[in-house]
Coordinates of C-alpha atoms in Angstrom, one line a residue:
M1 CA -10.1 -70.7 66.3
K2 CA -11.8 -69.9 69.2
L3 CA -10.9 -66.1 70.1
A4 CA -11.9 -63.9 72.9
T5 CA -11.2 -60.6 75.5
F6 CA -10.7 -61.9 78.6
R7 CA -9.9 -60.3 82.0
P8 CA -7.8 -62.9 83.3
D9 CA -8.6 -61.0 86.8
G10 CA -10.3 -57.4 88.1
A11 CA -8.0 -55.7 87.8
A12 CA -6.3 -56.7 84.3
A13 CA -7.1 -54.5 81.1
P14 CA -8.7 -56.3 78.3
R15 CA -6.8 -59.1 76.6
A16 CA -7.4 -61.0 73.8
G17 CA -6.8 -64.5 73.4
I18 CA -7.4 -68.2 72.5
L19 CA -9.0 -70.9 73.8
V20 CA -6.3 -74.3 74.6
G21 CA -8.5 -76.5 76.2
S22 CA -10.0 -75.7 79.5
D23 CA -7.4 -72.0 78.9
L24 CA -6.5 -68.8 77.7
L25 CA -4.0 -68.0 75.8
D26 CA -3.3 -65.2 75.9
L27 CA -1.4 -64.3 72.3
A28 CA 0.5 -60.5 73.1
A29 CA 2.4 -62.8 76.2
A30 CA 2.5 -65.9 74.8
S31 CA 4.5 -64.5 71.3
S32 CA 6.9 -62.0 73.7
G33 CA 4.1 -59.6 73.0
R34 CA 4.2 -60.4 68.9
L35 CA 1.0 -60.2 68.3
P36 CA -1.8 -57.2 69.0
S37 CA -2.9 -57.1 73.0
T38 CA -6.2 -56.7 71.3
M39 CA -9.1 -57.9 69.1
L40 CA -9.0 -55.3 67.3
G41 CA -5.5 -54.6 67.2
L42 CA -5.2 -58.6 65.9
L43 CA -8.2 -58.2 63.0
E44 CA -5.7 -54.8 61.9
A45 CA -2.4 -57.3 61.8
G46 CA -4.2 -58.8 59.2
P47 CA -3.6 -62.8 58.0
S48 CA -0.2 -63.3 58.5
A49 CA -0.4 -62.1 62.8
W50 CA -4.0 -64.5 62.3
D51 CA -1.6 -67.6 60.6
A52 CA 0.8 -66.6 64.7
A53 CA -2.6 -67.1 66.2
R54 CA -3.2 -70.3 64.6
A55 CA 1.0 -71.6 65.2
L56 CA 0.4 -70.6 68.7
E57 CA -2.2 -72.5 69.6
K58 CA -0.9 -75.6 67.9
A59 CA 1.6 -75.3 70.1
A60 CA 0.2 -74.9 72.5
P61 CA 2.5 -73.2 75.1
P62 CA 2.4 -73.8 79.5
G63 CA 1.8 -70.2 80.2
H64 CA 0.0 -67.7 80.3
R65 CA -3.0 -67.9 80.8
T66 CA -6.4 -67.9 82.5
P67 CA -9.3 -70.9 83.7
L68 CA -11.6 -69.7 81.7
A69 CA -13.2 -70.5 84.6
V70 CA -12.1 -68.1 86.3
A71 CA -12.1 -65.7 83.6
R72 CA -14.5 -62.4 83.6
L73 CA -15.0 -62.9 78.9
L74 CA -15.7 -59.3 77.0
A75 CA -18.0 -58.1 73.8
P76 CA -15.0 -61.3 71.6
L77 CA -15.0 -56.8 69.8
P78 CA -15.3 -54.9 72.5
N79 CA -14.3 -52.1 70.3
P80 CA -16.3 -53.2 66.6
T81 CA -14.9 -50.0 63.8
A82 CA -18.7 -50.3 62.5
L83 CA -22.1 -52.3 63.5
R84 CA -24.8 -52.4 60.5
D85 CA -27.7 -54.9 61.1
F86 CA -29.5 -56.9 57.7
F87 CA -33.3 -58.7 57.3
A88 CA -31.3 -61.8 56.2
F89 CA -35.2 -64.6 56.2
E90 CA -37.9 -64.3 54.8
D91 CA -40.4 -65.9 56.7
H92 CA -39.1 -63.5 59.4
A93 CA -40.6 -60.6 57.6
R94 CA -42.9 -61.9 56.3
A95 CA -44.4 -62.0 60.1
G96 CA -43.9 -58.7 60.9
S97 CA -45.8 -57.3 56.9
E98 CA -48.9 -59.8 57.8
R99 CA -48.6 -58.8 61.5
R100 CA -49.2 -54.8 59.3
D101 CA -51.8 -56.0 56.8
E102 CA -49.9 -55.3 54.7
A103 CA -49.0 -56.8 50.8
F104 CA -45.0 -58.4 51.8
P105 CA -42.8 -55.4 49.6
E106 CA -41.0 -58.5 46.5
D107 CA -38.0 -55.5 46.9
W108 CA -37.0 -57.4 49.9
F109 CA -36.1 -59.8 46.3
S110 CA -33.9 -57.4 45.6
V111 CA -31.9 -55.9 47.7
P112 CA -30.1 -57.2 51.3
A113 CA -31.5 -54.3 53.2
Y114 CA -30.2 -53.0 56.7
Y115 CA -29.9 -50.5 59.5
K116 CA -26.7 -48.8 60.8
G117 CA -26.7 -49.6 64.7
N118 CA -24.7 -47.8 67.1
H119 CA -21.4 -49.5 67.6
R120 CA -20.3 -48.1 71.4
E121 CA -23.1 -50.1 73.5
I122 CA -21.8 -52.9 73.3
Y123 CA -22.4 -55.5 75.9
G124 CA -20.3 -59.3 77.1
P125 CA -20.9 -62.9 78.9
E126 CA -23.0 -61.8 81.6
D127 CA -23.1 -58.4 81.8
V128 CA -26.9 -56.9 82.6
V129 CA -28.6 -55.1 80.0
P130 CA -30.0 -51.8 80.9
W131 CA -33.1 -51.6 80.3
P132 CA -34.4 -48.1 78.8
S133 CA -36.5 -46.3 80.9
Y134 CA -39.0 -45.3 78.1
T135 CA -39.9 -48.7 76.7
R136 CA -42.4 -50.9 78.6
K137 CA -42.0 -53.8 76.5
L138 CA -38.3 -54.9 75.8
D139 CA -37.3 -58.0 73.4
F140 CA -34.4 -60.0 72.0
E141 CA -33.2 -61.1 69.0
C142 CA -31.2 -64.3 68.2
E143 CA -29.4 -63.9 65.8
I144 CA -25.3 -64.6 64.3
A145 CA -22.9 -61.7 63.6
C146 CA -19.8 -61.4 60.8
V147 CA -16.8 -60.0 61.2
V148 CA -14.5 -58.2 58.4
G149 CA -10.7 -58.1 58.6
L150 CA -9.9 -57.5 55.3
K151 CA -10.4 -54.0 54.4
G152 CA -12.0 -53.9 50.5
R153 CA -14.4 -51.4 48.5
D154 CA -16.9 -52.8 45.6
L155 CA -17.0 -56.8 46.2
S156 CA -17.8 -60.1 44.5
P157 CA -19.5 -62.3 46.4
E158 CA -16.5 -64.1 46.5
A159 CA -13.8 -61.9 47.8
A160 CA -15.8 -60.9 50.5
A161 CA -16.7 -64.7 51.7
R162 CA -12.8 -63.7 51.6
S163 CA -13.0 -60.7 53.4
I164 CA -14.7 -62.9 57.2
F165 CA -12.7 -63.2 59.4
G166 CA -14.7 -65.2 61.6
Y167 CA -18.8 -65.7 63.8
T168 CA -19.8 -64.1 66.8
V169 CA -23.1 -64.6 68.7
F170 CA -26.0 -61.2 68.4
N171 CA -28.8 -60.4 70.6
D172 CA -29.8 -58.2 68.5
L173 CA -32.6 -55.2 71.5
S174 CA -34.6 -54.1 71.3
A175 CA -37.3 -51.3 72.2
R176 CA -39.7 -52.4 70.4
D177 CA -43.1 -49.5 71.3
I178 CA -40.6 -47.4 69.9
Q179 CA -39.7 -48.9 67.2
K180 CA -42.5 -49.4 66.3
K181 CA -43.3 -45.2 66.1
E182 CA -40.1 -44.6 64.6
M183 CA -40.7 -47.7 61.9
L184 CA -44.2 -45.3 60.8
L185 CA -41.9 -42.5 60.2
R186 CA -40.0 -44.2 57.4
M187 CA -37.0 -43.3 60.2
G188 CA -34.7 -45.1 62.1
P189 CA -34.2 -47.6 64.1
A190 CA -33.1 -45.1 66.7
K191 CA -33.8 -45.4 69.7
G192 CA -35.3 -48.2 69.5
K193 CA -32.4 -50.5 69.0
D194 CA -29.3 -48.0 69.8
F195 CA -29.1 -49.0 73.8
A196 CA -27.4 -51.8 73.6
N197 CA -26.0 -54.6 71.5
A198 CA -24.4 -57.7 72.7
F199 CA -22.1 -60.2 71.6
G200 CA -20.2 -63.6 72.7
P201 CA -19.3 -65.5 73.8
F202 CA -16.4 -66.4 72.0
L203 CA -15.2 -64.7 68.4
V204 CA -14.3 -68.6 66.0
T205 CA -12.9 -68.3 62.8
A206 CA -13.8 -67.9 59.5
Y207 CA -11.9 -71.0 58.3
S208 CA -13.7 -72.8 61.4
L209 CA -17.1 -73.4 60.7
D210 CA -19.6 -73.1 57.9
P211 CA -22.5 -70.8 58.6
A212 CA -25.1 -72.8 56.8
R213 CA -24.6 -75.7 58.2
D214 CA -23.2 -75.2 61.6
L215 CA -25.2 -72.5 63.7
T216 CA -28.3 -74.4 64.8
M217 CA -29.9 -71.1 67.3
T218 CA -31.4 -71.8 70.1
V219 CA -33.4 -69.0 72.5
R220 CA -33.7 -70.5 76.6
V221 CA -35.6 -67.0 78.8
N222 CA -34.6 -68.2 82.5
G223 CA -33.8 -71.4 81.6
E224 CA -37.0 -72.5 79.4
V225 CA -36.6 -73.0 75.8
W226 CA -39.0 -70.1 73.6
S227 CA -37.8 -71.1 70.4
K228 CA -34.8 -73.1 67.7
G229 CA -33.9 -72.0 64.5
A230 CA -30.9 -72.5 61.6
F231 CA -28.8 -70.4 60.5
G232 CA -29.0 -72.0 57.0
A233 CA -32.8 -71.2 56.4
Q234 CA -31.3 -67.4 55.9
H235 CA -32.0 -66.0 52.4
W236 CA -29.7 -63.5 52.1
G237 CA -25.8 -65.2 53.3
F238 CA -22.6 -63.0 54.5
P239 CA -20.9 -62.5 51.5
L240 CA -23.1 -61.6 49.7
M241 CA -23.8 -58.7 52.1
V242 CA -20.6 -57.7 52.8
S243 CA -20.4 -57.4 48.9
H244 CA -23.9 -55.3 49.0
V245 CA -22.6 -53.1 52.3
S246 CA -18.5 -52.1 49.6
Q247 CA -20.0 -51.5 46.8
G248 CA -19.5 -48.0 46.1
E249 CA -18.3 -47.6 50.3
T250 CA -15.0 -49.4 52.1
V251 CA -15.6 -52.1 54.6
Y252 CA -12.6 -52.4 57.2
P253 CA -11.7 -55.0 59.7
G254 CA -13.1 -54.7 63.2
D255 CA -16.9 -53.6 61.3
L256 CA -19.4 -55.7 62.4
F257 CA -22.7 -57.8 60.6
G258 CA -25.7 -58.5 62.1
S259 CA -28.6 -61.3 60.0
G260 CA -31.5 -60.6 62.0
T261 CA -32.9 -63.0 63.2
F262 CA -34.9 -65.9 62.4
H263 CA -38.6 -67.0 62.3
R264 CA -39.4 -67.6 66.4
G265 CA -36.3 -66.0 67.5
C266 CA -37.3 -62.8 69.2
G267 CA -40.2 -61.6 71.9
L268 CA -41.9 -59.7 68.8
D269 CA -42.1 -62.9 66.3
L270 CA -43.4 -64.7 69.4
D271 CA -46.0 -62.7 71.3
R272 CA -43.5 -63.8 74.6
W273 CA -42.6 -61.0 75.7
V274 CA -39.6 -60.1 79.1
K275 CA -39.5 -58.9 83.0
P276 CA -36.8 -57.3 84.5
G277 CA -34.5 -59.9 86.8
D278 CA -34.9 -62.3 83.3
V279 CA -31.6 -64.7 81.8
I280 CA -31.7 -64.9 78.6
E281 CA -29.0 -67.5 77.0
L282 CA -28.4 -67.5 72.9
D283 CA -27.5 -71.3 72.3
V284 CA -25.4 -72.1 69.4
P285 CA -23.2 -75.1 71.1
A286 CA -20.8 -74.4 67.3
I287 CA -20.0 -70.6 69.4
G288 CA -21.0 -70.5 73.0
V289 CA -23.9 -69.5 75.3
L290 CA -24.5 -65.5 75.1
R291 CA -26.1 -65.3 78.5
N292 CA -27.5 -61.7 79.9
T293 CA -30.0 -60.2 82.8
F294 CA -32.4 -58.5 81.9
G295 CA -31.5 -55.4 84.1
T296 CA -34.6 -52.8 86.4
P297 CA -36.1 -49.9 85.0
A298 CA -35.0 -46.6 85.4
A299 CA -37.7 -44.7 87.5

């Protein structure tokens, strides 16, 4: 299933929908209210609701549809319950050590490290991403995020895999000059990351794709290809990352877990920098194209 959060028209409240052909089917309306109207509500409703949504997709009822071409897509999960972002690609991690002229830490292989991001600053497809006044080096990171569907604690990797509801594209925005200062102080990232996180365009259910096989990634800036990668190159996989977080704490439906970027999936690795007004596209064919425009720095 490909799910989305969308506005049927400019004034309507956001709705959870499922892609049927070239239309978005309003799940709550098409089910006569039996299914929730929001994505978080659908996640929290559990497997029986997910099965009902899948049955609607197969039945493809004719009403309660909005053509995708005119729908206003939002972040598929506009209100995640938490956001954690990992460091799953070894070559990206090694490139960072080389830039800092540091030895690569062997502990990188012993723990899937992550930071906790700001789950309240969420942007979706076609949104203008704000350029904070305090940075001169705004950057993108092309990532995949998984969304947890089942509450769990002290999960094995196998149980963690079963808890994953689906996947979306994640642009982890970074103020690199500020992030560098924060990390030198052995704190953060905070202001270097917390101003914006972009997700979309769809949330694709876990049974529909294999992240190691199906997720190729292309970065375009103003239509020019800057880099390409594949999610299968990661060292840490989502089941192990979710399992790690769940040890001694609870993960909840609606928790987002970012993978970290692949090597050269960000301007820092490429030593190429975006400018105000640039259009960034993160293209993952199995999920869709997450397109955003960088805004103008505030005075």
